[in-house]
Amino acid sequence: MSARNSEDSRRSQILAALEDQDTTVVIDDPLENSMILNMGPQHPATHGVLRLLIKLDGETVMAAVPELGYLHRGYEKIAESSTYHEFIPHTDRLDYLSPLSNNVAYVLAVEKLAGIEIPRRAQYIRVLVCEMARVASHLVAIGSMAMDVGALTVLLWTFREREKLLDIYDVLCGARFTTSYTRIGGLQQDWTPQCTAMLRQFLSEFDADVREVEKLLQNNRIFIDRCENVGHISREDAIAWGLTGPLLRAAGVPRDLRRDVPYLVYPELDFKVITFTESDALARFYVRLAEMYESTGILSQALDKLPEGPYNAFETKKVLPAKERTYTRMEELIHDFMLINLGIDPPVGEVYHAVESSKGELGFYLVSDGTGHPWRMKIRSPSTCNLSTLPIMLKGGMISDIVAVIGSMDPVMGEADK
Amino acid sequence: MNDRILEKLHALVPENIAGSREFRDELTVTVTVDVLVRVCEFLKTDPELAFDMLIDLTAVDMYRPEARFEVVYLLYSLKNTRYLRLKVTVEEERATVPTVTGVWPAANWHERETFDMFGIRFAGHPDLRRLYMPEEFEHHPLRKDFPLMGIPDSLPLPRR
Amino acid sequence: MGLENLQRDGFFTSRLDETIAWARKNSLWPMPMGISCCAIEMMATASPRFDISRFGSEVMRFTPRQCDVIIVAGTVTYKMSKVVRKIYDQMPDPKWVISMGACASSGGMFRSYSVVQGIDQFLPVDVFVAGCPPRPEALLHALIELQKKIQREKSTGMTMRSESLHIPEPTA
């Protein structure tokens, strides 16, 4: 799309959004005009199907307009026709790099709405699972950011670590990737001693392996030059534009939902909230790296403190009964049938619950009308809000910085487009 | 803390609070449309309340003949680590709400999404166009009268 | 191919079709059209543990001009369908299509207003892979099936007589 399109009578509204008084120059000489470049939905480095329209002056970016919607699957409309249980597999596909934390976020919101209290063992297992998902997601974020900047080896090494985590998921949840592990009132199946052994082994090898990755990048002149002072956003802008997660913490705001609005058993666990103040791509990279180490600390603490007990709440009208009892006893069979087909019936009301996922604040806003289907579900996805600050971060940089900025922001389009 | 918020809001706009409810320890306050921007500015700038982050902005289609849509604002205060939910109701005809992008710039994309999904216009928004659906799409998907499978031939498909 | 006598005689005989098909199937460079979750499993297939390059797919070129097979991995929405078709049209012949995952093959679990219920509505698909997402082993199995299909194809453009035979419509 060149500036010559301005003579085209069928102007797209998107192009109209790019033009404003500061960046429009009307000169006849074509070499003096600015160029509009399309970084289309299919691009190796846009982390999914994100379309960017960039207005360039030479190689400097003057304005950028992101266009979403290429992966809009209609989750919220689907939620209005599904029962609360039926929507759990859909939540896997939201932030598909850490599917377990989406599962946990959703069932926490439903349990808050229905007023179900879950046993302590289930809470500890959910914490274990959330932190494993955070480590897996940050591994991919670091790997793909380094790959986008040019360090291809890092991606293969972090995927090797991720495979070990996916093996643990395989044993624990039955599936390696889209797990649908949590249920309303608890979990699908219990945490086994085999999982403990695998996780302890993973933790013993993790530090050394990630130090290898760090050694490649820490003093690497090219990596630092490409990422330092790139994609800067001020602290006030970060708060005003609704940034959350590692991006907000890299801007100097120590907001972490696990500390500020605690859920599950996080008050009993000891961890630091990592903040940096430079708020550029390099700071975000370091935040993610340090958060991985904190998460492994939380994992060892939770493994040591894991209590015995039931892993599902005992509320027969809302929680699915255990499968062995469903197949052998009449009452559990009837409950199972009613819960699956007609859904739990929470009280009329609305509730919002958010967790600190690896991208930011992932929240579910549920409006219930008393039946088994939610009347309205809104997914507050962190990637959408993070992407809205792209025009600010990209302005004034060069084309090659775009890739580093998007890599440091780590958007996941399944979540951003819902 | 919730009572304190209600107290201050009643002091600010005594006749325009249409209702409030506290459910599962969350406060929801419904105000009328004409005082919306004033209330939002007060909530953001008041040093004790300090709701400086807009977390979410969405709408709910209640599918009733009067006041069909409810626009919901979810605010968060960094200082007090508390949430607050603010609501306004709009009719189906002339579904227009003043924009709050002047108070919180984060509302920009959220209002675009609400316009895309429900058709509620935001007066004063700098750039109100669709966020998720293609520009040429003529319907608003999250309204209750839009079918789940969509309307046939409303979206183009390339030939085989 | 008569490779057994290669060391003795110094040459081997084969049909031209077979040799070209053998070369094509063992060097399929994929075009990763990674759209959503299946893209992560596709990246895992390229990672060291499952290693797609031992089957000939050495590089995943992101430009369609240098690729043989397009792996559509993920949910294709109506908005994205135009882009997928454009990328497919930009690939030079001979080209094949692998539809990876339930979403690409049939719309998957998303029966909604914006998801195309199967990419075979606008693309000619060679291999469908089931799964949500398919395990990397399943994708490798699909690649092997595609290789078997390519071996059976007529690679040099010569058609057998029966294929060009015109069979008239039955008159009632």
CSV table of C-alpha atoms in Angstrom, one decimal, chain A:
chain,number,residue,atom,x,y,z
A,1,MET,CA,0.0,0.0,0.0
A,2,SER,CA,1.8,3.1,-1.1
A,3,ALA,CA,0.9,6.7,-0.6
A,4,ARG,CA,-0.6,6.7,-4.2
A,5,ASN,CA,-3.6,5.0,-2.7
A,6,SER,CA,-4.7,8.4,-1.5
A,7,GLU,CA,-6.2,9.0,-4.9
A,8,ASP,CA,-8.3,5.8,-4.6
A,9,SER,CA,-11.9,6.8,-4.0
A,10,ARG,CA,-12.7,3.7,-1.9
A,11,ARG,CA,-10.5,4.7,1.1
A,12,SER,CA,-10.4,2.2,3.9
A,13,GLN,CA,-11.2,3.5,7.3
A,14,ILE,CA,-8.0,2.1,8.6
A,15,LEU,CA,-6.0,4.3,6.3
A,16,ALA,CA,-8.1,7.2,7.5
A,17,ALA,CA,-7.0,6.4,11.0
A,18,LEU,CA,-3.4,6.7,10.2
A,19,GLU,CA,-3.6,10.2,8.7
A,20,ASP,CA,-3.6,13.1,11.0
A,21,GLN,CA,-2.2,16.6,10.9
A,22,ASP,CA,1.2,15.8,12.4
A,23,THR,CA,2.1,13.1,10.0
A,24,THR,CA,0.4,14.1,6.7
A,25,VAL,CA,2.4,16.0,4.2
A,26,VAL,CA,1.0,16.9,0.8
A,27,ILE,CA,3.9,17.2,-1.6
A,28,ASP,CA,3.9,16.2,-5.2
A,29,ASP,CA,7.3,14.6,-5.2
A,30,PRO,CA,6.7,10.9,-4.5
A,31,LEU,CA,10.1,10.5,-2.8
A,32,GLU,CA,9.2,13.0,-0.2
A,33,ASN,CA,6.0,11.3,0.8
A,34,SER,CA,5.7,8.8,3.6
A,35,MET,CA,5.0,5.1,2.9
A,36,ILE,CA,2.5,2.8,4.5
A,37,LEU,CA,3.8,-0.7,5.0
A,38,ASN,CA,1.7,-3.6,5.8
A,39,MET,CA,3.1,-6.2,8.2
A,40,GLY,CA,0.4,-8.6,7.4
A,41,PRO,CA,-1.4,-11.2,9.4
A,42,GLN,CA,1.0,-13.8,8.0
A,43,HIS,CA,4.4,-12.9,9.3
A,44,PRO,CA,7.1,-14.9,11.0
A,45,ALA,CA,7.6,-12.5,13.8
A,46,THR,CA,4.2,-11.2,14.8
A,47,HIS,CA,3.5,-13.9,17.3
A,48,GLY,CA,0.3,-15.0,15.6
A,49,VAL,CA,-2.1,-13.3,13.3
A,50,LEU,CA,-1.6,-9.6,14.1
A,51,ARG,CA,-1.7,-7.1,11.3
A,52,LEU,CA,0.3,-3.9,11.6
A,53,LEU,CA,0.0,-0.9,9.3
A,54,ILE,CA,3.0,1.2,9.7
A,55,LYS,CA,3.5,4.7,8.4
A,56,LEU,CA,7.2,5.1,7.6
A,57,ASP,CA,9.4,8.0,6.8
A,58,GLY,CA,12.4,6.2,5.4
A,59,GLU,CA,13.0,3.6,8.1
A,60,THR,CA,11.5,5.5,11.0
A,61,VAL,CA,8.1,4.6,12.2
A,62,MET,CA,5.8,7.6,12.4
A,63,ALA,CA,2.6,5.9,13.3
A,64,ALA,CA,1.4,2.4,13.7
A,65,VAL,CA,-2.1,0.9,13.6
A,66,PRO,CA,-2.6,-2.7,14.8
A,67,GLU,CA,-5.6,-4.6,13.4
A,68,LEU,CA,-7.0,-7.5,15.3
A,69,GLY,CA,-9.8,-9.9,14.7
A,70,TYR,CA,-8.1,-12.5,12.5
A,71,LEU,CA,-8.6,-15.1,15.2
A,72,HIS,CA,-11.9,-13.9,16.5
A,73,ARG,CA,-13.7,-17.1,17.3
A,74,GLY,CA,-16.7,-15.8,19.2
A,75,TYR,CA,-15.9,-17.1,22.6
A,76,GLU,CA,-18.3,-14.9,24.4
A,77,LYS,CA,-21.2,-15.8,22.2
A,78,ILE,CA,-20.3,-19.5,22.6
A,79,ALA,CA,-20.3,-19.1,26.4
A,80,GLU,CA,-23.9,-17.9,26.3
A,81,SER,CA,-24.9,-21.2,24.8
A,82,SER,CA,-22.8,-23.5,26.9
A,83,THR,CA,-23.1,-24.6,30.5
A,84,TYR,CA,-20.4,-23.6,32.9
A,85,HIS,CA,-18.7,-27.0,32.7
A,86,GLU,CA,-18.8,-27.1,28.9
A,87,PHE,CA,-16.8,-23.9,28.6
A,88,ILE,CA,-13.8,-25.3,30.5
A,89,PRO,CA,-12.2,-26.7,27.3
A,90,HIS,CA,-12.7,-23.4,25.5
A,91,THR,CA,-10.6,-21.6,28.1
A,92,ASP,CA,-7.6,-23.8,27.2
A,93,ARG,CA,-7.5,-22.1,23.8
A,94,LEU,CA,-7.4,-18.6,25.1
A,95,ASP,CA,-3.8,-18.1,26.1
A,96,TYR,CA,-2.6,-21.2,24.5
A,97,LEU,CA,0.9,-21.0,25.8
A,98,SER,CA,-0.2,-21.5,29.4
A,99,PRO,CA,-3.5,-23.3,29.2
A,100,LEU,CA,-3.6,-24.4,32.8
A,101,SER,CA,-3.7,-20.9,34.2
A,102,ASN,CA,-6.7,-20.1,32.0
A,103,ASN,CA,-8.5,-23.1,33.4
A,104,VAL,CA,-7.8,-22.0,36.9
A,105,ALA,CA,-8.9,-18.5,36.3
A,106,TYR,CA,-12.2,-19.5,34.9
A,107,VAL,CA,-13.2,-22.0,37.5
A,108,LEU,CA,-12.1,-19.6,40.3
A,109,ALA,CA,-14.6,-17.1,38.8
A,110,VAL,CA,-17.4,-19.7,38.6
A,111,GLU,CA,-16.7,-20.8,42.2
A,112,LYS,CA,-16.8,-17.3,43.4
A,113,LEU,CA,-20.2,-16.9,41.7
A,114,ALA,CA,-21.6,-20.1,43.0
A,115,GLY,CA,-20.0,-19.7,46.5
A,116,ILE,CA,-18.1,-23.0,46.5
A,117,GLU,CA,-15.2,-23.5,48.8
A,118,ILE,CA,-12.5,-25.9,47.6
A,119,PRO,CA,-10.3,-28.1,49.8
A,120,ARG,CA,-6.7,-27.1,50.5
A,121,ARG,CA,-5.1,-29.9,48.6
A,122,ALA,CA,-6.9,-28.7,45.4
A,123,GLN,CA,-5.8,-25.1,46.1
A,124,TYR,CA,-2.1,-26.2,46.4
A,125,ILE,CA,-2.3,-28.3,43.3
A,126,ARG,CA,-3.8,-25.4,41.4
A,127,VAL,CA,-1.0,-23.2,42.5
A,128,LEU,CA,1.5,-25.8,41.4
A,129,VAL,CA,-0.2,-26.0,38.0
A,130,CYS,CA,-0.4,-22.2,37.6
A,131,GLU,CA,3.3,-21.7,38.3
A,132,MET,CA,4.2,-24.5,35.9
A,133,ALA,CA,2.1,-22.8,33.2
A,134,ARG,CA,3.9,-19.5,34.0
A,135,VAL,CA,7.3,-21.1,33.5
A,136,ALA,CA,6.3,-22.8,30.3
A,137,SER,CA,4.9,-19.6,28.9
A,138,HIS,CA,7.9,-17.5,29.8
A,139,LEU,CA,10.2,-20.1,28.3
A,140,VAL,CA,8.4,-19.6,25.0
A,141,ALA,CA,8.3,-15.8,25.4
A,142,ILE,CA,12.1,-15.6,26.0
A,143,GLY,CA,12.8,-18.1,23.2
A,144,SER,CA,10.7,-16.4,20.6
A,145,MET,CA,11.9,-12.9,21.6
A,146,ALA,CA,15.5,-14.0,21.2
A,147,MET,CA,14.6,-15.8,17.9
A,148,ASP,CA,12.9,-12.7,16.6
A,149,VAL,CA,16.0,-10.6,17.4
A,150,GLY,CA,18.2,-13.2,15.7
A,151,ALA,CA,19.5,-15.6,18.3
A,152,LEU,CA,18.0,-18.8,16.9
A,153,THR,CA,19.6,-21.3,19.3
A,154,VAL,CA,17.7,-20.0,22.3
A,155,LEU,CA,14.4,-21.0,21.0
A,156,LEU,CA,15.4,-24.6,20.6
A,157,TRP,CA,16.9,-24.8,24.1
A,158,THR,CA,13.8,-23.3,25.8
A,159,PHE,CA,11.6,-25.7,23.8
A,160,ARG,CA,13.7,-28.5,25.2
A,161,GLU,CA,12.9,-27.3,28.7
A,162,ARG,CA,9.3,-26.9,27.8
A,163,GLU,CA,9.1,-30.5,26.7
A,164,LYS,CA,9.9,-31.7,30.2
A,165,LEU,CA,7.0,-29.6,31.6
A,166,LEU,CA,4.7,-31.0,28.9
A,167,ASP,CA,5.6,-34.5,30.0
A,168,ILE,CA,4.5,-33.6,33.5
A,169,TYR,CA,1.2,-32.3,32.1
A,170,ASP,CA,0.8,-35.6,30.2
A,171,VAL,CA,1.1,-37.6,33.3
A,172,LEU,CA,-1.0,-35.3,35.5
A,173,CYS,CA,-3.8,-34.2,33.1
A,174,GLY,CA,-3.8,-36.7,30.4
A,175,ALA,CA,-3.0,-34.3,27.6
A,176,ARG,CA,0.2,-32.5,26.9
A,177,PHE,CA,-1.1,-29.2,25.7
A,178,THR,CA,-4.8,-28.3,26.0
A,179,THR,CA,-5.4,-29.9,29.3
A,180,SER,CA,-8.8,-28.8,30.7
A,181,TYR,CA,-7.6,-30.0,34.0
A,182,THR,CA,-9.6,-28.0,36.5
A,183,ARG,CA,-13.3,-28.6,37.3
A,184,ILE,CA,-15.8,-26.5,39.1
A,185,GLY,CA,-15.2,-27.4,42.7
A,186,GLY,CA,-11.8,-29.0,42.3
A,187,LEU,CA,-9.8,-30.9,39.7
A,188,GLN,CA,-10.2,-33.7,37.3
A,189,GLN,CA,-7.8,-36.1,38.9
A,190,ASP,CA,-5.4,-36.1,41.7
A,191,TRP,CA,-1.7,-35.2,41.9
A,192,THR,CA,0.3,-38.4,42.1
A,193,PRO,CA,3.8,-39.2,43.6
A,194,GLN,CA,5.0,-39.8,40.0
A,195,CYS,CA,4.3,-36.1,39.3
A,196,THR,CA,6.1,-35.1,42.4
A,197,ALA,CA,9.2,-37.0,41.3
A,198,MET,CA,9.1,-35.6,37.8
A,199,LEU,CA,8.7,-32.1,39.1
A,200,ARG,CA,11.5,-32.4,41.5
A,201,GLN,CA,13.8,-33.7,38.8
A,202,PHE,CA,12.7,-30.8,36.5
A,203,LEU,CA,13.5,-28.3,39.2
A,204,SER,CA,16.9,-29.8,39.9
A,205,GLU,CA,17.9,-29.4,36.2
A,206,PHE,CA,16.1,-26.1,35.5
A,207,ASP,CA,18.5,-23.7,37.1
A,208,ALA,CA,21.5,-24.9,35.2
A,209,ASP,CA,19.8,-25.1,31.9
A,210,VAL,CA,18.4,-21.6,32.1
A,211,ARG,CA,21.8,-20.3,33.2
A,212,GLU,CA,23.2,-21.6,29.9
A,213,VAL,CA,20.5,-19.6,28.0
A,214,GLU,CA,21.3,-16.5,30.1
A,215,LYS,CA,25.0,-16.8,29.4
A,216,LEU,CA,24.3,-16.7,25.6
A,217,LEU,CA,22.3,-13.4,26.0
A,218,GLN,CA,23.5,-11.6,29.0
A,219,ASN,CA,26.6,-10.0,27.7
A,220,ASN,CA,25.7,-10.3,24.0
A,221,ARG,CA,26.4,-6.9,22.5
A,222,ILE,CA,24.0,-7.5,19.6
A,223,PHE,CA,21.1,-8.5,21.8
A,224,ILE,CA,21.6,-5.7,24.2
A,225,ASP,CA,21.9,-3.1,21.5
A,226,ARG,CA,18.8,-4.3,19.8
A,227,CYS,CA,16.7,-4.3,22.9
A,228,GLU,CA,17.9,-1.5,25.0
A,229,ASN,CA,15.9,1.7,24.9
A,230,VAL,CA,13.5,0.1,22.5
A,231,GLY,CA,9.7,0.3,23.0
A,232,HIS,CA,9.8,2.7,25.9
A,233,ILE,CA,6.5,3.6,27.6
A,234,SER,CA,6.4,5.9,30.6
A,235,ARG,CA,5.0,4.9,34.0
A,236,GLU,CA,2.0,7.2,33.8
A,237,ASP,CA,1.1,6.0,30.3
A,238,ALA,CA,1.4,2.4,31.4
A,239,ILE,CA,-1.1,2.9,34.2
A,240,ALA,CA,-3.4,5.0,32.2
A,241,TRP,CA,-3.5,2.6,29.3
A,242,GLY,CA,-4.3,-0.4,31.4
A,243,LEU,CA,-1.1,-2.4,31.0
A,244,THR,CA,-0.7,-5.3,33.4
A,245,GLY,CA,1.7,-8.1,34.0
A,246,PRO,CA,5.4,-8.1,33.1
A,247,LEU,CA,5.0,-4.9,31.1
A,248,LEU,CA,3.7,-2.9,34.0
A,249,ARG,CA,6.3,-4.3,36.4
A,250,ALA,CA,9.0,-3.4,33.9
A,251,ALA,CA,7.7,0.2,34.1
A,252,GLY,CA,8.2,0.4,37.8
A,253,VAL,CA,4.8,-0.4,39.2
A,254,PRO,CA,4.9,-3.3,41.6
A,255,ARG,CA,1.4,-4.6,40.9
A,256,ASP,CA,1.1,-8.4,41.1
A,257,LEU,CA,-2.4,-9.8,41.7
A,258,ARG,CA,-0.9,-12.7,43.7
A,259,ARG,CA,0.2,-10.2,46.2
A,260,ASP,CA,-2.4,-7.4,45.9
A,261,VAL,CA,-5.7,-9.3,45.5
A,262,PRO,CA,-4.6,-12.8,46.7
A,263,TYR,CA,-6.4,-15.9,45.6
A,264,LEU,CA,-5.8,-19.6,46.3
A,265,VAL,CA,-2.9,-20.1,48.8
A,266,TYR,CA,-0.5,-17.4,47.7
A,267,PRO,CA,-0.6,-15.6,51.0
A,268,GLU,CA,1.2,-18.6,52.5
A,269,LEU,CA,3.9,-18.7,49.9
A,270,ASP,CA,7.0,-16.5,49.9
A,271,PHE,CA,8.0,-14.8,46.6
A,272,LYS,CA,9.2,-11.4,45.4
A,273,VAL,CA,7.5,-9.1,43.0
A,274,ILE,CA,10.1,-8.3,40.3
A,275,THR,CA,10.2,-4.7,39.1
A,276,PHE,CA,12.5,-2.8,36.8
A,277,THR,CA,12.3,0.9,36.0
A,278,GLU,CA,13.6,1.3,32.5
A,279,SER,CA,10.4,0.0,30.8
A,280,ASP,CA,12.1,-1.0,27.6
A,281,ALA,CA,12.3,-4.3,25.8
A,282,LEU,CA,15.4,-5.4,27.7
A,283,ALA,CA,13.8,-4.7,31.1
A,284,ARG,CA,10.8,-6.8,30.1
A,285,PHE,CA,13.1,-9.6,29.1
A,286,TYR,CA,14.8,-9.5,32.5
A,287,VAL,CA,11.5,-9.4,34.3
A,288,ARG,CA,10.4,-12.6,32.6
A,289,LEU,CA,13.7,-14.3,33.3
A,290,ALA,CA,13.6,-13.4,37.0
A,291,GLU,CA,10.0,-14.4,37.3
A,292,MET,CA,10.9,-17.8,36.1
A,293,TYR,CA,13.3,-18.2,39.0
A,294,GLU,CA,10.7,-17.0,41.4
A,295,SER,CA,8.2,-19.4,40.0
A,296,THR,CA,10.6,-22.3,40.6
A,297,GLY,CA,10.9,-21.1,44.2
A,298,ILE,CA,7.2,-21.2,44.6
A,299,LEU,CA,7.0,-24.6,43.0
A,300,SER,CA,9.4,-26.1,45.6
A,301,GLN,CA,7.7,-24.4,48.5
A,302,ALA,CA,4.3,-25.7,47.3
A,303,LEU,CA,5.6,-29.2,46.8
A,304,ASP,CA,6.9,-29.3,50.3
A,305,LYS,CA,3.7,-28.0,51.8
A,306,LEU,CA,1.2,-30.0,49.7
A,307,PRO,CA,-1.4,-31.4,52.2
A,308,GLU,CA,-3.3,-34.7,52.0
A,309,GLY,CA,-7.0,-34.7,51.6
A,310,PRO,CA,-9.8,-34.6,49.0
A,311,TYR,CA,-9.2,-32.8,45.7
A,312,ASN,CA,-12.9,-32.0,45.0
A,313,ALA,CA,-15.3,-30.0,47.1
A,314,PHE,CA,-18.2,-31.9,48.5
A,315,GLU,CA,-21.2,-30.1,47.1
A,316,THR,CA,-23.5,-32.5,45.4
A,317,LYS,CA,-25.6,-30.0,43.5
A,318,LYS,CA,-22.7,-28.2,41.9
A,319,VAL,CA,-19.7,-30.4,41.8
A,320,LEU,CA,-19.4,-33.4,39.4
A,321,PRO,CA,-19.2,-36.6,41.4
A,322,ALA,CA,-16.2,-39.0,41.0
A,323,LYS,CA,-16.5,-41.3,38.0
A,324,GLU,CA,-16.4,-44.6,39.9
A,325,ARG,CA,-19.5,-43.5,41.9
A,326,THR,CA,-21.2,-42.2,38.8
A,327,TYR,CA,-21.0,-45.6,37.2
A,328,THR,CA,-22.1,-47.6,40.3
A,329,ARG,CA,-24.6,-45.5,42.3
A,330,MET,CA,-27.9,-44.1,41.3
A,331,GLU,CA,-27.8,-40.8,43.0
A,332,GLU,CA,-24.4,-39.8,41.6
A,333,LEU,CA,-25.6,-40.8,38.2
A,334,ILE,CA,-28.6,-38.5,38.4
A,335,HIS,CA,-26.4,-35.7,39.7
A,336,ASP,CA,-23.9,-36.2,36.9
A,337,PHE,CA,-26.7,-36.2,34.3
A,338,MET,CA,-28.3,-33.0,35.6
A,339,LEU,CA,-25.1,-31.2,36.0
A,340,ILE,CA,-23.8,-32.0,32.6
A,341,ASN,CA,-27.0,-31.3,30.7
A,342,LEU,CA,-28.5,-28.5,32.6
A,343,GLY,CA,-25.6,-27.0,34.4
A,344,ILE,CA,-25.0,-25.7,37.9
A,345,ASP,CA,-27.5,-23.1,39.0
A,346,PRO,CA,-25.6,-20.3,40.6
A,347,PRO,CA,-27.5,-17.4,42.3
A,348,VAL,CA,-28.5,-14.4,40.2
A,349,GLY,CA,-25.7,-11.8,40.2
A,350,GLU,CA,-22.4,-10.8,38.6
A,351,VAL,CA,-18.9,-11.4,39.6
A,352,TYR,CA,-15.4,-10.6,38.4
A,353,HIS,CA,-12.3,-12.6,39.3
A,354,ALA,CA,-8.9,-12.2,37.9
A,355,VAL,CA,-5.6,-14.1,38.2
A,356,GLU,CA,-2.1,-13.1,37.4
A,357,SER,CA,-1.4,-15.0,34.3
A,358,SER,CA,2.0,-14.9,32.5
A,359,LYS,CA,0.7,-12.1,30.2
A,360,GLY,CA,-1.0,-10.0,32.8
A,361,GLU,CA,-4.4,-9.8,34.5
A,362,LEU,CA,-6.7,-12.4,33.0
A,363,GLY,CA,-10.2,-11.8,34.4
A,364,PHE,CA,-13.6,-13.3,33.8
A,365,TYR,CA,-16.7,-11.2,34.3
A,366,LEU,CA,-19.7,-13.5,34.7
A,367,VAL,CA,-23.3,-12.4,34.7
A,368,SER,CA,-25.7,-15.1,35.9
A,369,ASP,CA,-29.4,-15.2,35.6
A,370,GLY,CA,-29.8,-18.3,37.7
A,371,THR,CA,-29.8,-20.9,35.0
A,372,GLY,CA,-27.0,-23.2,33.9
A,373,HIS,CA,-25.8,-21.0,31.1
A,374,PRO,CA,-24.1,-17.7,31.9
A,375,TRP,CA,-26.1,-14.7,30.6
A,376,ARG,CA,-22.9,-12.9,29.7
A,377,MET,CA,-19.3,-13.7,30.0
A,378,LYS,CA,-16.6,-11.2,29.3
A,379,ILE,CA,-13.0,-12.2,29.2
A,380,ARG,CA,-10.7,-9.5,30.2
A,381,SER,CA,-7.7,-10.5,28.2
A,382,PRO,CA,-4.3,-9.0,29.0
A,383,SER,CA,-3.0,-9.2,25.4
A,384,THR,CA,-5.7,-6.9,24.0
A,385,CYS,CA,-4.8,-4.2,26.5
A,386,ASN,CA,-1.1,-4.7,26.0
A,387,LEU,CA,-1.5,-4.5,22.2
A,388,SER,CA,-3.4,-1.2,22.5
A,389,THR,CA,-0.1,0.5,23.6
A,390,LEU,CA,1.8,-0.6,20.5
A,391,PRO,CA,1.3,2.7,18.7
A,392,ILE,CA,3.0,4.5,21.6
A,393,MET,CA,5.8,2.1,21.9
A,394,LEU,CA,6.6,1.9,18.2
A,395,LYS,CA,6.5,5.6,17.5
A,396,GLY,CA,9.9,7.0,16.6
A,397,GLY,CA,11.7,3.7,16.4
A,398,MET,CA,12.8,1.8,13.3
A,399,ILE,CA,11.3,-1.1,11.5
A,400,SER,CA,13.7,-3.5,13.0
A,401,ASP,CA,12.6,-2.4,16.5
A,402,ILE,CA,9.1,-3.4,15.8
A,403,VAL,CA,10.0,-7.1,16.0
A,404,ALA,CA,11.9,-6.6,19.3
A,405,VAL,CA,9.0,-4.7,20.8
A,406,ILE,CA,6.3,-7.2,19.8
A,407,GLY,CA,8.6,-10.0,21.1
A,408,SER,CA,9.0,-8.2,24.4
A,409,MET,CA,5.3,-7.6,24.7
A,410,ASP,CA,4.6,-11.3,24.0
A,411,PRO,CA,1.0,-11.1,22.8
A,412,VAL,CA,-1.0,-14.2,22.3
A,413,MET,CA,-3.6,-13.7,19.6
A,414,GLY,CA,-5.9,-16.4,20.8
A,415,GLU,CA,-6.4,-14.3,23.9
A,416,ALA,CA,-6.3,-10.9,22.2
A,417,ASP,CA,-8.9,-11.8,19.6
A,418,LYS,CA,-11.1,-14.0,21.9
